[in-house]
Amino acid sequence: MAAATLGEVPTKAFDTILTLDFGSQYTHLITRRMRELNILSEMLPCTTKIADLDYKPKGVILSGGPYSVYEDGAPHVDPAVFELGVPILGICYGMQEIAWRASPENVIAGVHREYGHSNLKALKGDDAHVDRLFAGLEDSMRVWMSHGDKLGALPEGFHTVAVSDNSEYAAIAHKTKPIYGLQFHPEVTHSQNGTQLLKNFAVDICGCAQNWTMARFLDQEIARIRDLVGPEGQVLGAVSGGVDSTVAAKLMKEAIGDRFWAVLVNNGVMRLDECEQVERDLKQHLGINLTVIDASKDFLEGLKGLHDPEQKRKFIGGKFIDVFEAEAQKIEEAAAKSGKGTKIGFFLQGTLYPDVIESLSFKGPSATIKTHHNVGGLPERMTNGQGLQLIEPLRSLYKDEVRELGRTLGIHEELVMRHPFPGPGIAVRILGEVTEEKVRIARQADHIFISEIRKAGLYDQISQAYAAVDPSRAVGVMGDKRVYGYIIILRAVTTTDFMTAEAFNFPWDFLQRVMNRIVNEVNGVCRVTYDITSKPPGTIELE
Ligand code: GLN
């Protein structure tokens, strides 16, 4: 059993659109679009029992999905959703599900599959109820489709509201109830006016208030944390200097002050001056009660002789837990004596919504749905064994919302917009064995690269950038002397979701400037290369 997780999607405090996921790769875009409209949307698996909900959504969206509704084993929604008395919008599979529920013969395999753009024509009539979904939109628009099945007949009680080149029932609406279906995907940006259409549904039809803002979230989250932790409780958490742990830590600071104890472990593979920088940011800029542990020697010692990426990652992860646990003990003792409150009862974790969705999402009729476990954090013995309860205040937020929350908390822009940095640090940016010399080289080269990126004003256009060290060496000539030096690999990518990525297209003179500085300023390097591999097949990090 996982430890109790304290941090729910705040569906009780905000008008919420419930998105039931049938496994489409676009489902999370529905919740994102809603949040861009300042409406909270929660995504749950399509098999969710409506009776298990502890709140009443203002509306329900049934997502797309890879199955055919008429197949054996295809997923179906709890029929109680139609008894909730709130508006329902089915998208693609979701619409097919609505039609199939009315009568299974309504859904058939289409002769022509329809993938990509399609021209939609809205049939606005004199039925005000039906027209609400397309209110304010052009009658003709380009939409994006991805389906093989279609409605062969209109379910009873429904109107056709739009047609496309290949679908007679591209959009349907019930004549009297607020139930709608779309064959296309309004949530993808390729669908013209898609967001407006979702807004028509959520705001005009469901009556959602557009009040999901980080300022409001912050107020209610602070109140919730205070309530949860109580006037005496204390909370422990690890910070790395990354956006998520910094925002979570600052939020705790605002909620419970110094009863939140942050711990930064210097693992010896952080970037140039990074540990000092993080200490300055968290302590001075943000006023967080921070303890820094310098375990760099132990880490570097233990990394000796490890060449395999997995072994390196495992060692760093395991060592981190050992160091953290030992320190947690000391902090617990200090906290107990501090007179600030009772002993530490909670452990802070910066879990984000995509991690939660990933562990909840619908994986198919045969696959069991994973229950949420503690993602990306400490082992259960820290929480279960020591009786600490997990507290996850960012659990309902996407990355851009976390950044916005950071701004709302007054965290400076440079920190809020920081590129992600891997837990095992530059150890995975040094191919093969990590040595002190290679750490120095990686740090200096990375520092030059990132400073030049900032100077050129390119930092925010790039999603992640770094310099890595290739341990095989190449021959060069420096000052008429033959040298034998390491090869630096520069990597910079753009991506929206880190699932796919492309190399950033630097101006040639920029790359030359960086190369020039690195070979001149970093001792032991005689070549610089730029990695242009996309993801896939490459990954963003090298190991
Ligand atoms: N699998 C269904 C079809 O092919 C639904 C597709 C979807 O929801 N995008 O029609």
XYZ file of C-alpha atoms and ligand atoms in Angstrom:
553
model
C 0.000 0.000 0.000
C 1.331 3.387 -0.905
C 1.362 6.074 1.710
C -1.607 8.357 1.834
C -1.219 11.064 -0.748
C -2.288 14.444 0.381
C -2.893 16.693 -2.548
C -6.023 16.310 -4.571
C -7.172 17.943 -7.708
C -9.154 20.820 -6.176
C -12.392 19.867 -7.856
C -14.459 20.883 -4.867
C -13.234 24.452 -4.864
C -13.521 25.149 -8.613
C -16.102 24.506 -11.298
C -14.776 21.397 -12.973
C -15.135 19.723 -16.337
C -14.583 16.003 -15.912
C -12.757 14.474 -18.875
C -13.177 10.728 -19.093
C -10.270 9.169 -20.935
C -10.810 6.396 -23.445
C -7.122 6.212 -24.228
C -6.677 8.817 -26.965
C -3.243 10.358 -27.249
C -5.006 13.751 -27.288
C -7.054 13.412 -24.112
C -4.644 15.454 -22.022
C -4.991 18.259 -24.585
C -8.657 18.574 -23.610
C -7.757 19.268 -19.990
C -4.993 21.627 -21.107
C -7.290 23.645 -23.381
C -9.800 23.921 -20.527
C -7.161 25.228 -18.173
C -6.023 27.727 -20.799
C -9.602 28.941 -20.601
C -9.178 29.232 -16.803
C -11.464 26.302 -16.207
C -10.324 23.386 -14.093
C -10.553 20.068 -15.846
C -9.763 16.737 -14.297
C -8.952 13.657 -16.337
C -10.019 10.259 -15.060
C -10.133 6.835 -16.721
C -13.276 6.029 -18.713
C -14.021 3.196 -16.315
C -14.498 5.590 -13.392
C -17.660 4.855 -11.430
C -19.690 8.018 -11.223
C -20.815 7.062 -7.705
C -17.155 7.208 -6.612
C -16.786 10.883 -7.505
C -16.683 13.080 -4.451
C -17.832 16.165 -6.361
C -20.298 17.009 -9.062
C -18.681 18.159 -12.306
C -20.300 21.002 -14.245
C -19.963 18.976 -17.422
C -18.418 15.786 -18.750
C -16.292 15.240 -21.859
C -15.868 11.744 -23.253
C -12.533 11.600 -25.063
C -11.400 9.831 -28.202
C -9.847 6.402 -28.063
C -8.212 3.705 -30.176
C -10.985 1.096 -29.875
C -14.120 0.525 -31.867
C -17.183 0.849 -29.659
C -18.774 -2.239 -31.188
C -15.732 -4.469 -30.519
C -15.788 -7.058 -27.765
C -13.958 -5.677 -24.788
C -14.186 -2.054 -25.953
C -14.381 0.310 -22.985
C -17.732 1.852 -22.085
C -18.661 4.670 -19.814
C -20.642 4.197 -16.617
C -24.240 4.836 -17.800
C -24.762 6.841 -14.604
C -22.962 9.686 -16.365
C -26.174 10.323 -18.319
C -28.095 10.575 -15.061
C -25.828 13.282 -13.621
C -27.984 15.885 -15.289
C -24.998 17.862 -16.578
C -24.006 18.580 -20.195
C -21.996 15.909 -21.991
C -19.699 16.296 -24.977
C -18.403 13.222 -26.779
C -15.324 13.638 -28.950
C -14.749 11.034 -31.688
C -14.860 7.727 -29.753
C -16.825 9.671 -27.150
C -19.480 10.563 -29.728
C -19.505 7.006 -31.030
C -20.039 5.856 -27.450
C -23.037 8.159 -27.083
C -24.521 6.839 -30.325
C -23.723 3.220 -29.463
C -25.442 3.595 -26.090
C -28.586 4.756 -27.888
C -28.373 1.730 -30.199
C -25.320 -0.389 -31.157
C -26.288 -0.305 -34.856
C -25.648 3.419 -34.945
C -21.869 2.950 -35.231
C -20.262 1.314 -38.240
C -16.814 0.835 -39.728
C -16.375 3.602 -42.295
C -15.375 2.812 -45.861
C -13.031 5.762 -45.967
C -10.895 6.464 -43.007
C -10.484 10.126 -42.278
C -7.126 11.237 -40.946
C -5.957 14.814 -40.970
C -7.757 17.906 -42.212
C -11.353 17.932 -43.181
C -13.755 20.708 -44.115
C -16.583 21.099 -41.689
C -19.854 22.812 -42.395
C -21.978 23.783 -39.434
C -25.691 23.571 -40.137
C -26.996 26.378 -38.051
C -30.698 26.378 -37.963
C -33.380 27.974 -35.919
C -32.863 25.719 -32.925
C -31.119 27.929 -30.381
C -30.217 25.002 -28.152
C -28.433 23.169 -30.949
C -26.643 26.268 -32.203
C -25.028 27.012 -28.871
C -22.049 24.769 -29.519
C -21.146 26.598 -32.724
C -22.162 30.054 -31.525
C -19.898 32.793 -32.839
C -18.078 30.470 -35.228
C -17.886 30.569 -39.008
C -20.168 28.129 -40.740
C -17.190 26.574 -42.520
C -14.014 25.578 -40.813
C -11.060 23.290 -41.186
C -11.003 20.630 -38.505
C -8.772 17.716 -37.713
C -10.060 14.153 -37.773
C -8.624 10.764 -36.952
C -11.131 7.969 -37.244
C -12.054 4.802 -39.084
C -15.511 4.268 -37.596
C -18.435 6.603 -37.998
C -22.090 6.997 -37.224
C -24.187 5.151 -39.746
C -27.371 6.640 -38.375
C -28.386 9.465 -36.122
C -29.216 8.313 -32.603
C -32.802 8.870 -31.680
C -33.606 12.317 -30.385
C -30.528 13.926 -31.991
C -30.021 16.562 -34.707
C -27.107 16.817 -37.097
C -25.284 20.052 -36.373
C -22.370 19.781 -38.780
C -21.259 17.694 -41.729
C -17.847 17.120 -43.279
C -16.605 15.816 -46.633
C -16.706 12.283 -45.331
C -19.010 12.347 -42.310
C -22.693 12.996 -42.543
C -22.704 13.260 -38.758
C -19.623 15.305 -38.044
C -21.377 16.964 -35.102
C -24.614 16.047 -33.408
C -26.726 17.479 -30.607
C -29.641 16.100 -28.665
C -32.857 17.962 -29.407
C -33.785 18.606 -25.803
C -30.908 17.527 -23.547
C -27.456 19.166 -23.477
C -25.695 16.174 -25.035
C -23.332 16.789 -27.954
C -21.012 14.734 -30.110
C -18.145 15.707 -32.414
C -16.465 13.384 -34.884
C -13.446 15.713 -35.067
C -10.968 16.742 -32.399
C -11.483 20.341 -31.240
C -8.646 19.942 -28.722
C -5.851 19.784 -31.308
C -4.503 23.076 -32.567
C -5.030 21.974 -36.177
C -8.768 22.344 -35.634
C -9.762 25.907 -36.405
C -11.791 27.507 -33.610
C -11.439 24.341 -31.545
C -10.786 26.259 -28.343
C -13.778 28.531 -28.964
C -15.931 25.480 -29.400
C -14.697 23.976 -26.121
C -15.337 27.327 -24.498
C -18.894 27.386 -25.846
C -19.392 24.007 -24.242
C -17.777 24.705 -20.886
C -18.791 28.307 -20.312
C -22.065 28.796 -22.159
C -23.502 25.326 -21.997
C -22.099 24.015 -18.682
C -22.002 27.423 -17.008
C -18.435 27.104 -15.677
C -16.920 30.195 -14.104
C -13.527 30.965 -15.628
C -11.815 31.316 -12.289
C -9.081 28.708 -12.402
C -6.127 31.066 -11.906
C -2.916 30.431 -10.056
C -3.647 33.300 -7.672
C -6.861 31.617 -6.562
C -5.273 28.203 -6.550
C -2.518 29.565 -4.315
C -4.971 30.968 -1.778
C -6.931 27.798 -1.532
C -3.849 25.576 -1.515
C -2.241 27.522 1.311
C -5.422 27.186 3.334
C -5.594 23.480 2.534
C -1.976 22.840 3.541
C -2.391 24.749 6.814
C -5.443 22.744 7.569
C -3.750 19.470 6.726
C -0.491 20.056 8.570
C -2.141 21.720 11.546
C -0.671 24.482 13.686
C 2.149 22.273 15.002
C 3.025 19.879 12.159
C 6.341 20.015 10.348
C 7.213 19.037 6.788
C 10.428 17.784 5.216
C 11.333 18.010 1.519
C 14.227 17.619 -0.886
C 15.017 20.498 -3.247
C 17.221 20.500 -6.322
C 17.033 24.060 -7.580
C 14.689 22.922 -10.354
C 11.388 24.674 -10.993
C 9.087 22.072 -9.437
C 10.864 21.575 -6.132
C 11.481 25.321 -5.790
C 7.851 26.248 -6.376
C 6.644 23.489 -4.032
C 9.116 24.645 -1.369
C 8.113 28.293 -1.673
C 4.471 27.322 -1.417
C 5.201 25.416 1.800
C 7.153 28.386 3.115
C 4.148 30.644 2.498
C 1.828 28.160 4.159
C 3.772 27.093 7.240
C 6.966 29.185 7.340
C 9.982 27.524 8.951
C 8.012 24.464 9.874
C 8.944 23.421 6.351
C 12.499 22.043 6.192
C 14.159 21.913 2.791
C 17.233 19.778 2.136
C 19.623 20.226 -0.775
C 22.112 17.416 -1.359
C 25.266 18.402 -3.221
C 25.975 15.219 -5.171
C 29.147 16.462 -6.836
C 27.555 16.391 -10.283
C 25.690 19.673 -10.198
C 26.631 22.447 -12.630
C 29.257 25.143 -12.153
C 28.556 27.042 -8.898
C 25.041 25.598 -8.943
C 24.927 24.517 -5.318
C 25.880 28.002 -4.133
C 23.410 29.558 -6.550
C 20.545 27.373 -5.369
C 21.431 28.126 -1.765
C 21.354 31.861 -2.470
C 18.060 31.610 -4.355
C 16.256 29.503 -1.793
C 17.616 31.026 1.371
C 18.034 34.683 0.513
C 15.650 35.289 -2.340
C 12.879 32.992 -1.113
C 13.544 32.844 2.627
C 13.245 29.064 2.789
C 14.508 27.123 5.802
C 17.215 25.213 3.923
C 19.921 22.758 4.939
C 22.677 22.016 2.425
C 24.546 18.738 2.675
C 27.835 18.449 0.851
C 28.168 14.794 -0.079
C 30.056 15.491 -3.303
C 33.160 13.515 -2.291
C 31.149 10.398 -1.453
C 29.282 10.577 -4.746
C 32.385 11.091 -6.876
C 34.196 8.337 -5.015
C 31.335 5.911 -5.610
C 31.064 6.815 -9.295
C 34.631 5.673 -9.908
C 34.780 2.676 -12.179
C 31.097 2.869 -13.208
C 30.735 3.045 -16.984
C 27.221 1.818 -17.605
C 24.540 4.553 -17.654
C 22.044 2.459 -15.692
C 24.619 1.645 -13.026
C 25.518 5.314 -12.735
C 21.880 6.338 -12.401
C 21.171 3.610 -9.865
C 24.193 4.492 -7.793
C 23.302 8.191 -7.686
C 19.658 7.484 -6.861
C 20.526 5.023 -4.104
C 23.246 7.180 -2.617
C 20.911 10.159 -2.617
C 18.398 8.246 -0.545
C 21.061 7.126 1.939
C 22.390 10.642 2.376
C 18.928 12.109 2.591
C 17.709 9.571 5.123
C 20.702 10.130 7.372
C 20.167 13.855 7.196
C 16.423 13.553 7.684
C 17.118 11.891 10.999
C 19.245 14.829 12.133
C 16.700 17.334 10.922
C 13.921 15.484 12.685
C 15.890 15.739 15.892
C 16.579 19.414 15.276
C 12.949 20.009 14.362
C 11.733 18.268 17.485
C 13.988 20.464 19.591
C 13.367 23.668 17.632
C 10.222 24.515 19.529
C 8.594 25.215 16.131
C 6.133 22.427 16.488
C 5.748 18.711 16.917
C 7.879 16.205 15.043
C 8.013 15.933 11.277
C 4.950 14.166 10.001
C 4.937 14.977 6.308
C 7.165 14.643 3.308
C 6.862 17.096 0.411
C 6.998 15.826 -3.153
C 6.822 17.908 -6.343
C 4.691 15.472 -8.357
C 3.009 17.133 -11.362
C -0.280 16.335 -13.075
C 1.232 14.578 -16.125
C 2.814 12.026 -13.728
C -0.559 11.487 -12.098
C -2.299 11.137 -15.459
C 0.375 8.727 -16.639
C -0.244 6.471 -13.671
C -4.027 6.747 -14.004
C -4.602 6.736 -17.709
C -6.654 4.129 -19.410
C -4.326 1.481 -20.814
C -6.837 -0.784 -22.510
C -9.502 -3.288 -21.638
C -7.072 -6.027 -20.621
C -4.510 -3.934 -18.806
C -5.235 -3.184 -15.192
C -5.192 0.477 -14.443
C -2.195 1.254 -12.319
C -3.065 2.788 -9.033
C -1.132 5.914 -8.401
C 2.140 5.309 -6.666
C 4.713 7.748 -5.404
C 6.178 9.022 -8.608
C 9.766 10.116 -8.903
C 10.457 10.416 -5.241
C 11.860 8.651 -2.255
C 11.219 4.986 -1.507
C 8.175 3.951 0.407
C 10.226 3.169 3.483
C 10.686 6.928 3.911
C 6.976 7.483 3.948
C 5.549 4.190 5.175
C 8.460 3.090 7.323
C 8.841 6.355 9.115
C 5.181 7.128 9.057
C 5.573 10.280 6.977
C 2.591 11.279 4.924
C 3.242 12.497 1.397
C 2.155 16.004 0.590
C 1.965 16.878 -3.103
C 0.729 20.414 -3.676
C 1.541 20.474 -7.422
C -0.279 17.250 -8.121
C -3.038 18.925 -10.086
C -0.823 21.242 -12.167
C 0.804 21.136 -15.577
C 4.331 22.488 -15.971
C 3.221 25.841 -17.377
C 0.820 26.201 -14.440
C 3.672 25.454 -12.026
C 5.685 28.221 -13.695
C 2.739 30.602 -13.401
C 2.314 29.635 -9.750
C 6.028 30.355 -9.263
C 5.527 33.860 -10.656
C 2.504 34.342 -8.431
C 4.717 33.375 -5.494
C 7.243 36.040 -6.526
C 9.974 33.673 -7.705
C 12.224 35.445 -10.192
C 11.768 34.812 -13.881
C 15.157 33.235 -14.488
C 14.378 30.529 -11.948
C 10.811 30.055 -13.113
C 11.951 29.533 -16.715
C 14.863 27.225 -15.929
C 15.384 24.311 -18.284
C 14.875 20.870 -16.731
C 17.995 19.239 -15.321
C 18.262 15.483 -14.729
C 18.426 14.111 -11.184
C 21.766 12.348 -11.830
C 23.066 15.710 -13.011
C 26.036 16.001 -15.306
C 26.931 12.384 -14.510
C 24.680 11.447 -17.437
C 26.257 14.171 -19.562
C 29.677 12.596 -19.206
C 29.622 9.475 -21.347
C 31.086 6.519 -19.484
C 33.085 6.888 -16.314
C 32.790 10.100 -14.319
C 36.106 11.531 -13.164
C 36.868 14.820 -11.483
C 38.631 16.064 -14.577
C 35.646 15.291 -16.781
C 33.302 16.921 -14.275
C 35.417 20.092 -14.437
C 35.398 20.018 -18.246
C 31.654 19.391 -18.472
C 30.963 22.216 -16.023
C 33.130 24.777 -17.751
C 31.942 23.916 -21.242
C 28.294 23.902 -20.152
C 28.710 27.226 -18.437
C 30.128 28.816 -21.589
C 27.398 27.326 -23.779
C 24.527 28.388 -21.508
C 25.969 31.882 -20.911
C 26.282 32.422 -24.677
C 22.717 31.173 -25.160
C 21.507 33.666 -22.579
C 23.588 36.465 -24.076
C 22.109 35.789 -27.496
C 18.596 35.931 -25.980
C 17.858 32.363 -27.041
C 17.361 30.699 -23.643
C 13.564 30.839 -23.598
C 13.298 29.622 -27.191
C 15.156 26.444 -26.245
C 13.591 23.756 -24.062
C 16.788 22.164 -22.837
C 20.483 22.734 -23.586
C 23.769 21.462 -22.228
C 27.331 20.523 -23.068
C 28.409 16.895 -22.656
C 31.796 15.236 -22.598
C 32.698 12.444 -24.974
C 35.397 10.417 -23.265
C 37.064 9.327 -26.485
C 39.679 11.834 -27.370
C 40.765 13.355 -30.640
C 43.992 14.759 -31.919
C 44.398 18.495 -32.389
C 47.100 21.073 -32.853
C 47.302 23.889 -30.366
C 50.141 26.388 -30.487
C 51.978 24.186 -32.977
C 51.875 21.337 -30.523
C 50.068 18.089 -30.990
C 47.352 17.743 -28.350
C 45.064 14.904 -27.510
C 41.856 16.199 -25.981
C 38.244 15.413 -25.176
C 35.372 16.069 -27.529
C 32.535 18.297 -26.332
C 29.040 17.516 -27.575
C 26.640 20.452 -27.512
C 22.959 19.625 -27.382
C 19.989 22.001 -27.528
C 16.431 20.975 -28.309
C 12.989 22.424 -28.673
C 9.943 20.483 -27.598
C 6.525 21.104 -26.129
C 6.084 17.892 -24.184
C 9.577 16.321 -24.028
C 8.154 13.246 -25.749
C 9.457 14.338 -29.127
C 12.099 16.972 -29.775
C 14.120 18.638 -32.478
C 17.612 20.087 -32.404
C 17.584 23.863 -32.130
C 18.609 25.666 -35.297
C 21.457 27.931 -34.129
C 22.975 30.563 -36.383
C 26.327 29.333 -37.636
C 28.305 32.206 -36.129
C 26.793 31.439 -32.718
C 28.093 27.864 -32.839
C 31.483 29.087 -33.978
C 31.657 31.551 -31.103
C 30.826 28.836 -28.582
C 33.336 26.432 -30.141
C 35.995 29.099 -30.040
C 35.450 29.912 -26.389
C 35.319 26.268 -25.321
C 38.537 25.176 -27.040
C 40.321 28.275 -25.770
C 39.007 28.386 -22.230
C 38.469 24.770 -21.245
C 41.678 22.924 -20.696
C 41.723 19.426 -22.127
C 39.243 19.955 -24.958
C 40.272 20.087 -28.584
C 37.015 19.573 -30.487
C 33.430 20.721 -30.275
C 30.497 19.076 -32.043
C 26.784 19.916 -32.208
C 24.356 16.996 -31.850
C 21.539 17.435 -34.368
C 19.673 14.208 -33.571
C 15.913 14.501 -33.120
C 13.898 12.548 -30.548
C 13.070 9.885 -31.562
C 15.437 8.212 -32.255
C 17.681 10.119 -29.878
C 16.777 11.006 -26.322
C 17.251 14.474 -24.921
C 19.965 13.384 -22.513
C 22.818 11.236 -23.819
C 22.651 8.478 -21.229
N -11.264 4.238 -32.789
C -12.342 5.065 -33.228
C -12.334 5.230 -34.738
O -11.426 4.839 -35.412
C -12.277 6.412 -32.549
C -11.073 7.208 -32.948
C -10.858 8.429 -32.093
O -11.462 8.582 -31.049
N -9.951 9.288 -32.529
O -13.261 5.767 -35.285
